[in-house]
Amino acid sequence: MGTVKRKMRAITDRLRMPRLRARGLIMTPLVAGLAVAVGLFVVSFWPNSNPEAPKQDAIEEAFTADSDQDEPPVGYYTTESLIRSLDVIVNKRGGFLSNDVLPPFVLMDNIAAWETGAIRQARDLSLALRNDVSRSQSQSNENPNLVQAQILLNNDSERWIFPSAEGKYNDAIEELRAYRDDLVNPETARGDFYARADNLATILDLMNKRLGSMSQNLAASVAEKRRATMLANDPSAAAAKAQPVEQVSQTPWMQVDNVFYQARGTTWAMLVYLKAIKRDFRSVLEDKNAMVSLEQIIRELEYTQRSMTSPMVLNGSQFGMVPNYSLTMSSYLTRANAGLINIISLLRDG
């Protein structure tokens, strides 16, 4: 009887082995895939999606600690703010993600969109510094450090193979530091900053155009009909291509969050620069009685940096039950844009 039981058990074991092997072949990849997915999910929380902006008081304290001068020279706050903001964008926790090609970072497009908006604003300011603010007149020589910095910042942000985008941006930071060092050195004629009304108007005009564009993109989160106004108010105006009288504008559903985070990045950098401009161009702003207007613009932009209560960008209709984050952001940008237009008018005509 015992022999029969042993034989039956042996037969059962032989039948069971293929099933166990088959189950192992199926379960092992599943468990490994699940472990990898969990690991990537945990790692995805490492990059900093909301980095702290440079503080003007910290910039002043650092200058006082490192320099024998009583106060920073004109232009120091703007230049140092540009340097520090770029350092945050490129070297924040998790690094620069716009050019990452491997998971999970390639999937984190919201941070990449934020970086795109912030980098574009830095490019605008570097262009203004190169072409206008650092030159006494149109026939003056360009500052070589600012020329190189502006060229380096215009490298494609999605370039990942050598030389990488972040490598070029770090080189631009070094060029800006060289310009800053000349700015604070009274013994060299290189590196100057002219805080004039026309130069401030140039900086603000670039910001004005950037806000106008972002506001239109945000408003297009819901479909809306727009009239063609490209040639309005000028009877002699002409365009290279015919434009429809009316067209429907709408951001693709999958791009709504990217546009929103681009606006967040743009306003993050713009806030840093406007707070620096408030110090470097104080005499110009007070002379034009525009300081209060600038402070109100800063306040409007600060609202764009408030924490989100939803884990995703909500995109409801204009008067629906679900809020529309893009339209809310657009309202703040529109008010800030209107304020910039008023200040620019004061600087040029007032």
Coordinates of C-alpha atoms in Angstrom, one line a residue:
M1 CA 0.0 0.0 0.0
G2 CA 2.8 2.3 0.9
T3 CA 4.5 1.6 -2.4
V4 CA 1.4 2.6 -4.3
K5 CA 1.2 5.9 -2.4
R6 CA 4.8 6.7 -3.2
K7 CA 4.3 6.0 -6.9
M8 CA 1.1 8.2 -6.9
R9 CA 3.0 11.0 -5.2
A10 CA 5.8 10.8 -7.7
I11 CA 3.4 10.9 -10.6
T12 CA 1.7 14.0 -9.0
D13 CA 5.0 15.7 -8.4
R14 CA 6.0 15.2 -12.1
L15 CA 2.7 16.7 -13.2
R16 CA 3.0 19.6 -10.8
M17 CA 6.6 20.6 -11.9
P18 CA 5.7 21.9 -15.4
R19 CA 2.9 24.0 -13.8
L20 CA 5.3 25.5 -11.3
R21 CA 7.8 26.3 -14.0
A22 CA 5.1 27.9 -16.2
R23 CA 3.9 29.9 -13.2
G24 CA 7.4 31.0 -12.4
L25 CA 8.0 32.1 -16.0
I26 CA 4.9 34.2 -15.8
M27 CA 5.2 35.6 -12.3
T28 CA 8.9 36.5 -12.4
P29 CA 8.6 39.1 -15.1
L30 CA 5.5 40.5 -13.6
V31 CA 7.1 40.9 -10.2
A32 CA 10.2 42.4 -11.7
G33 CA 8.1 44.8 -13.8
L34 CA 6.1 45.8 -10.8
A35 CA 9.3 46.4 -8.8
V36 CA 10.7 48.6 -11.5
A37 CA 7.5 50.6 -11.9
V38 CA 7.4 51.2 -8.1
G39 CA 11.0 52.2 -8.1
L40 CA 10.5 54.7 -11.0
F41 CA 7.4 56.1 -9.3
V42 CA 9.4 56.7 -6.1
V43 CA 12.3 58.3 -8.0
S44 CA 9.9 60.6 -9.8
F45 CA 9.3 62.5 -6.6
W46 CA 13.0 63.4 -6.4
P47 CA 13.1 66.3 -8.9
N48 CA 12.1 69.7 -7.5
S49 CA 9.0 70.9 -9.3
N50 CA 8.6 74.1 -7.3
P51 CA 12.1 75.5 -6.6
E52 CA 12.5 78.5 -4.3
A53 CA 13.1 81.8 -6.1
P54 CA 16.2 83.8 -5.3
K55 CA 15.6 86.5 -2.7
Q56 CA 16.8 90.1 -3.1
D57 CA 17.7 90.4 0.6
A58 CA 19.9 87.3 0.4
I59 CA 21.6 88.9 -2.7
E60 CA 22.3 92.0 -0.7
E61 CA 23.6 90.1 2.3
A62 CA 25.9 88.1 0.2
F63 CA 27.3 91.2 -1.4
T64 CA 27.8 92.9 1.9
A65 CA 29.6 89.9 3.3
D66 CA 32.0 89.5 0.3
S67 CA 32.7 93.2 -0.6
D68 CA 34.1 96.3 1.0
Q69 CA 31.6 98.5 -0.7
D70 CA 28.7 99.9 1.2
E71 CA 26.1 98.9 -1.3
P72 CA 25.9 97.0 -4.6
P73 CA 26.5 99.1 -7.8
V74 CA 23.6 99.8 -10.1
G75 CA 22.7 96.6 -12.1
Y76 CA 24.1 94.2 -9.5
Y77 CA 20.6 93.0 -8.4
T78 CA 19.4 92.3 -11.9
T79 CA 22.6 90.6 -13.0
E80 CA 22.9 88.5 -9.8
S81 CA 19.2 87.6 -10.0
L82 CA 19.7 86.3 -13.6
I83 CA 22.7 84.3 -12.5
R84 CA 20.9 82.7 -9.5
S85 CA 17.7 82.0 -11.4
L86 CA 19.6 80.2 -14.1
D87 CA 21.5 78.2 -11.5
V88 CA 18.1 77.2 -9.9
I89 CA 16.6 76.2 -13.3
V90 CA 19.6 74.1 -14.4
N91 CA 21.0 72.7 -11.1
K92 CA 17.9 72.3 -8.9
R93 CA 17.3 69.0 -7.2
G94 CA 16.8 66.4 -9.9
G95 CA 18.7 68.5 -12.4
F96 CA 17.6 69.8 -15.8
L97 CA 14.8 67.6 -17.2
S98 CA 13.9 69.1 -20.5
N99 CA 16.5 67.0 -22.4
D100 CA 16.1 63.8 -20.5
V101 CA 15.3 60.8 -22.7
L102 CA 15.0 58.0 -20.1
P103 CA 12.1 57.2 -17.7
P104 CA 10.8 58.3 -15.4
F105 CA 12.1 61.8 -16.1
V106 CA 11.1 61.8 -19.8
L107 CA 7.5 61.4 -18.7
M108 CA 7.7 64.4 -16.3
D109 CA 6.7 66.9 -19.0
N110 CA 5.3 69.5 -16.5
I111 CA 8.7 70.2 -15.0
A112 CA 10.2 70.4 -18.5
A113 CA 7.5 72.9 -19.5
W114 CA 8.2 75.0 -16.4
E115 CA 11.9 75.0 -17.3
T116 CA 11.0 76.1 -20.9
G117 CA 9.0 79.1 -19.6
A118 CA 11.8 80.1 -17.2
I119 CA 14.6 79.7 -19.7
R120 CA 12.7 81.8 -22.3
Q121 CA 12.4 84.7 -19.8
A122 CA 16.1 84.4 -18.9
R123 CA 16.9 84.6 -22.7
D124 CA 14.8 87.8 -23.0
L125 CA 16.6 89.5 -20.1
S126 CA 20.1 88.5 -21.4
L127 CA 19.2 89.9 -24.8
A128 CA 18.1 93.2 -23.3
L129 CA 21.4 93.3 -21.2
R130 CA 23.5 92.6 -24.3
N131 CA 21.8 95.0 -26.7
D132 CA 20.7 97.9 -24.6
V133 CA 21.3 98.0 -20.8
S134 CA 25.1 97.4 -20.9
R135 CA 25.7 99.9 -23.7
S136 CA 25.7 103.7 -23.4
Q137 CA 24.4 104.2 -26.9
S138 CA 23.7 102.3 -30.1
Q139 CA 27.2 102.7 -31.4
S140 CA 28.9 101.4 -28.3
N141 CA 30.7 98.1 -28.2
E142 CA 28.9 95.0 -26.9
N143 CA 30.1 93.5 -23.7
P144 CA 31.9 90.2 -24.8
N145 CA 30.7 88.3 -21.7
L146 CA 27.1 89.2 -22.3
V147 CA 27.4 88.3 -26.0
Q148 CA 28.7 84.8 -25.2
A149 CA 26.1 84.4 -22.4
Q150 CA 23.2 85.3 -24.8
I151 CA 24.5 82.9 -27.5
L152 CA 24.9 80.1 -25.0
L153 CA 21.4 80.5 -23.5
N154 CA 19.9 80.2 -27.0
N155 CA 21.0 76.6 -27.3
D156 CA 18.3 74.0 -27.8
S157 CA 16.9 73.0 -24.3
E158 CA 16.2 69.5 -25.5
R159 CA 19.8 68.8 -26.6
W160 CA 21.0 65.9 -24.5
I161 CA 24.1 64.5 -26.3
F162 CA 27.4 66.2 -25.9
P163 CA 27.5 69.2 -25.6
S164 CA 24.3 69.0 -23.5
A165 CA 21.9 71.9 -22.9
E166 CA 22.7 72.2 -19.2
G167 CA 26.4 72.3 -20.0
K168 CA 25.9 75.3 -22.3
Y169 CA 23.7 77.0 -19.7
N170 CA 26.3 76.5 -17.0
D171 CA 28.8 78.1 -19.4
A172 CA 26.4 81.0 -19.8
I173 CA 26.3 81.4 -16.0
E174 CA 30.1 81.7 -15.9
E175 CA 30.0 84.4 -18.5
L176 CA 27.4 86.3 -16.6
R177 CA 29.5 86.0 -13.4
A178 CA 32.5 87.4 -15.3
Y179 CA 30.3 90.4 -16.3
R180 CA 29.1 90.8 -12.7
D181 CA 32.7 90.8 -11.4
D182 CA 33.6 93.6 -13.9
L183 CA 30.5 95.4 -12.8
V184 CA 31.5 95.6 -9.2
N185 CA 35.2 96.3 -9.9
P186 CA 35.8 100.1 -10.0
E187 CA 39.3 99.6 -11.4
T188 CA 38.1 98.3 -14.8
A189 CA 36.1 100.1 -17.5
R190 CA 34.6 96.8 -18.7
G191 CA 31.2 95.9 -17.5
D192 CA 28.7 98.7 -17.1
F193 CA 24.9 98.9 -16.5
Y194 CA 22.9 102.0 -17.5
A195 CA 19.7 102.3 -15.5
R196 CA 17.8 104.7 -17.8
A197 CA 14.2 105.0 -18.6
D198 CA 14.7 103.8 -22.2
N199 CA 16.5 100.7 -21.1
L200 CA 13.9 99.8 -18.5
A201 CA 11.2 100.3 -21.2
T202 CA 13.1 97.8 -23.4
I203 CA 13.2 95.2 -20.7
L204 CA 9.5 95.7 -19.8
D205 CA 8.5 95.6 -23.4
L206 CA 10.0 92.1 -23.8
M207 CA 8.1 91.0 -20.7
N208 CA 4.9 92.6 -22.1
K209 CA 5.1 90.6 -25.3
R210 CA 5.9 87.4 -23.4
L211 CA 2.9 87.9 -21.1
G212 CA 0.6 88.7 -24.0
S213 CA 1.6 85.5 -25.8
M214 CA 1.2 83.3 -22.7
S215 CA -2.2 84.9 -21.8
Q216 CA -3.5 84.0 -25.3
N217 CA -2.2 80.5 -25.1
L218 CA -3.8 80.0 -21.7
A219 CA -7.1 81.4 -22.8
A220 CA -7.2 78.9 -25.6
S221 CA -7.6 76.1 -23.1
V222 CA -11.3 76.3 -24.1
A223 CA -12.4 76.7 -27.7
E224 CA -13.2 80.3 -28.7
K225 CA -13.8 82.1 -31.9
R226 CA -11.3 84.9 -32.6
R227 CA -11.5 87.7 -35.1
A228 CA -8.5 88.4 -37.3
T229 CA -7.1 91.7 -35.8
M230 CA -3.6 91.5 -37.3
L231 CA -4.2 94.4 -39.7
A232 CA -6.7 96.3 -37.6
N233 CA -6.5 100.1 -37.1
D234 CA -4.1 100.6 -40.0
P235 CA -5.8 101.0 -43.4
S236 CA -2.5 100.7 -45.3
A237 CA -1.3 97.6 -43.5
A238 CA -0.7 94.4 -45.5
A239 CA 0.3 90.8 -44.7
A240 CA 2.2 88.2 -46.7
K241 CA -0.5 85.6 -46.3
A242 CA -4.3 85.8 -46.4
Q243 CA -6.0 85.4 -43.0
P244 CA -9.5 84.1 -42.3
V245 CA -11.9 86.6 -40.9
E246 CA -12.6 84.4 -38.0
Q247 CA -11.1 81.2 -36.7
V248 CA -11.5 78.8 -33.7
S249 CA -8.5 78.7 -31.4
Q250 CA -8.1 75.9 -28.9
T251 CA -5.1 74.2 -27.2
P252 CA -5.0 70.4 -27.7
W253 CA -6.2 68.7 -24.6
M254 CA -2.9 66.9 -24.0
Q255 CA -1.0 70.2 -24.1
V256 CA -3.1 72.2 -21.6
D257 CA -1.0 71.3 -18.6
N258 CA 2.2 72.1 -20.6
V259 CA 1.0 75.6 -21.4
F260 CA 0.0 76.1 -17.8
Y261 CA 3.4 75.1 -16.5
Q262 CA 5.2 77.2 -19.1
A263 CA 3.3 80.2 -17.8
R264 CA 4.3 79.2 -14.2
G265 CA 7.9 79.1 -15.2
T266 CA 7.7 82.3 -17.1
T267 CA 6.1 84.2 -14.2
W268 CA 8.5 82.6 -11.7
A269 CA 11.5 84.1 -13.5
M270 CA 9.7 87.3 -14.3
L271 CA 9.0 87.9 -10.6
V272 CA 12.7 87.4 -9.7
Y273 CA 13.7 90.0 -12.4
L274 CA 11.0 92.5 -11.6
K275 CA 12.0 92.5 -7.9
A276 CA 15.6 93.1 -8.9
I277 CA 14.6 95.9 -11.3
K278 CA 12.7 97.5 -8.5
R279 CA 16.0 98.1 -6.8
D280 CA 18.3 98.8 -9.7
F281 CA 15.9 101.2 -11.4
R282 CA 14.5 102.8 -8.3
S283 CA 15.4 106.4 -9.2
V284 CA 13.8 106.0 -12.7
L285 CA 10.6 104.5 -11.3
E286 CA 10.3 107.1 -8.6
D287 CA 10.9 109.9 -11.1
K288 CA 8.1 108.6 -13.3
N289 CA 5.9 107.9 -10.3
A290 CA 5.7 104.2 -11.5
M291 CA 6.9 102.4 -8.3
V292 CA 3.3 101.6 -7.1
S293 CA 2.3 100.3 -10.5
L294 CA 5.4 98.0 -10.5
E295 CA 4.5 96.7 -7.0
Q296 CA 1.0 95.9 -8.2
I297 CA 2.3 94.0 -11.2
I298 CA 4.6 92.0 -8.8
R299 CA 1.6 91.3 -6.6
E300 CA -0.5 90.0 -9.6
L301 CA 2.4 87.7 -10.7
E302 CA 2.8 86.4 -7.1
Y303 CA -0.7 85.0 -7.3
T304 CA 0.4 82.8 -10.2
Q305 CA 2.8 81.0 -7.9
R306 CA 0.2 79.8 -5.4
S307 CA 0.1 76.2 -4.5
M308 CA -2.4 74.0 -6.4
T309 CA -5.0 72.1 -4.5
S310 CA -5.5 69.6 -7.3
P311 CA -2.9 67.0 -8.4
M312 CA -3.7 67.9 -12.0
V313 CA -4.5 71.0 -14.1
L314 CA -8.2 71.3 -14.1
N315 CA -9.7 72.4 -17.4
G316 CA -13.4 73.1 -16.9
S317 CA -15.5 75.3 -19.1
Q318 CA -15.8 79.1 -18.6
F319 CA -18.8 79.0 -16.2
G320 CA -18.9 75.3 -15.5
M321 CA -18.9 73.4 -12.2
V322 CA -15.2 72.5 -12.5
P323 CA -12.7 75.3 -12.3
N324 CA -10.3 76.2 -15.2
Y325 CA -6.8 76.8 -13.9
S326 CA -5.6 78.1 -17.3
L327 CA -8.2 80.8 -17.4
T328 CA -7.4 81.8 -13.8
M329 CA -3.8 82.1 -14.7
S330 CA -4.6 84.0 -17.8
S331 CA -6.5 86.6 -15.8
Y332 CA -3.5 87.4 -13.6
L333 CA -1.2 87.6 -16.6
T334 CA -3.6 89.9 -18.4
R335 CA -3.7 92.3 -15.5
A336 CA 0.1 92.3 -15.2
N337 CA 0.4 92.8 -18.9
A338 CA -1.9 95.9 -18.7
G339 CA 0.2 97.3 -15.9
L340 CA 3.4 96.8 -17.9
I341 CA 1.9 98.7 -20.9
N342 CA 1.0 101.6 -18.6
I343 CA 4.6 101.8 -17.2
I344 CA 6.1 101.5 -20.6
S345 CA 4.0 104.4 -21.7
L346 CA 5.1 106.5 -18.7
L347 CA 8.8 105.7 -19.4
R348 CA 8.6 106.7 -23.0
D349 CA 6.1 109.5 -23.0
G350 CA 5.7 110.6 -19.4

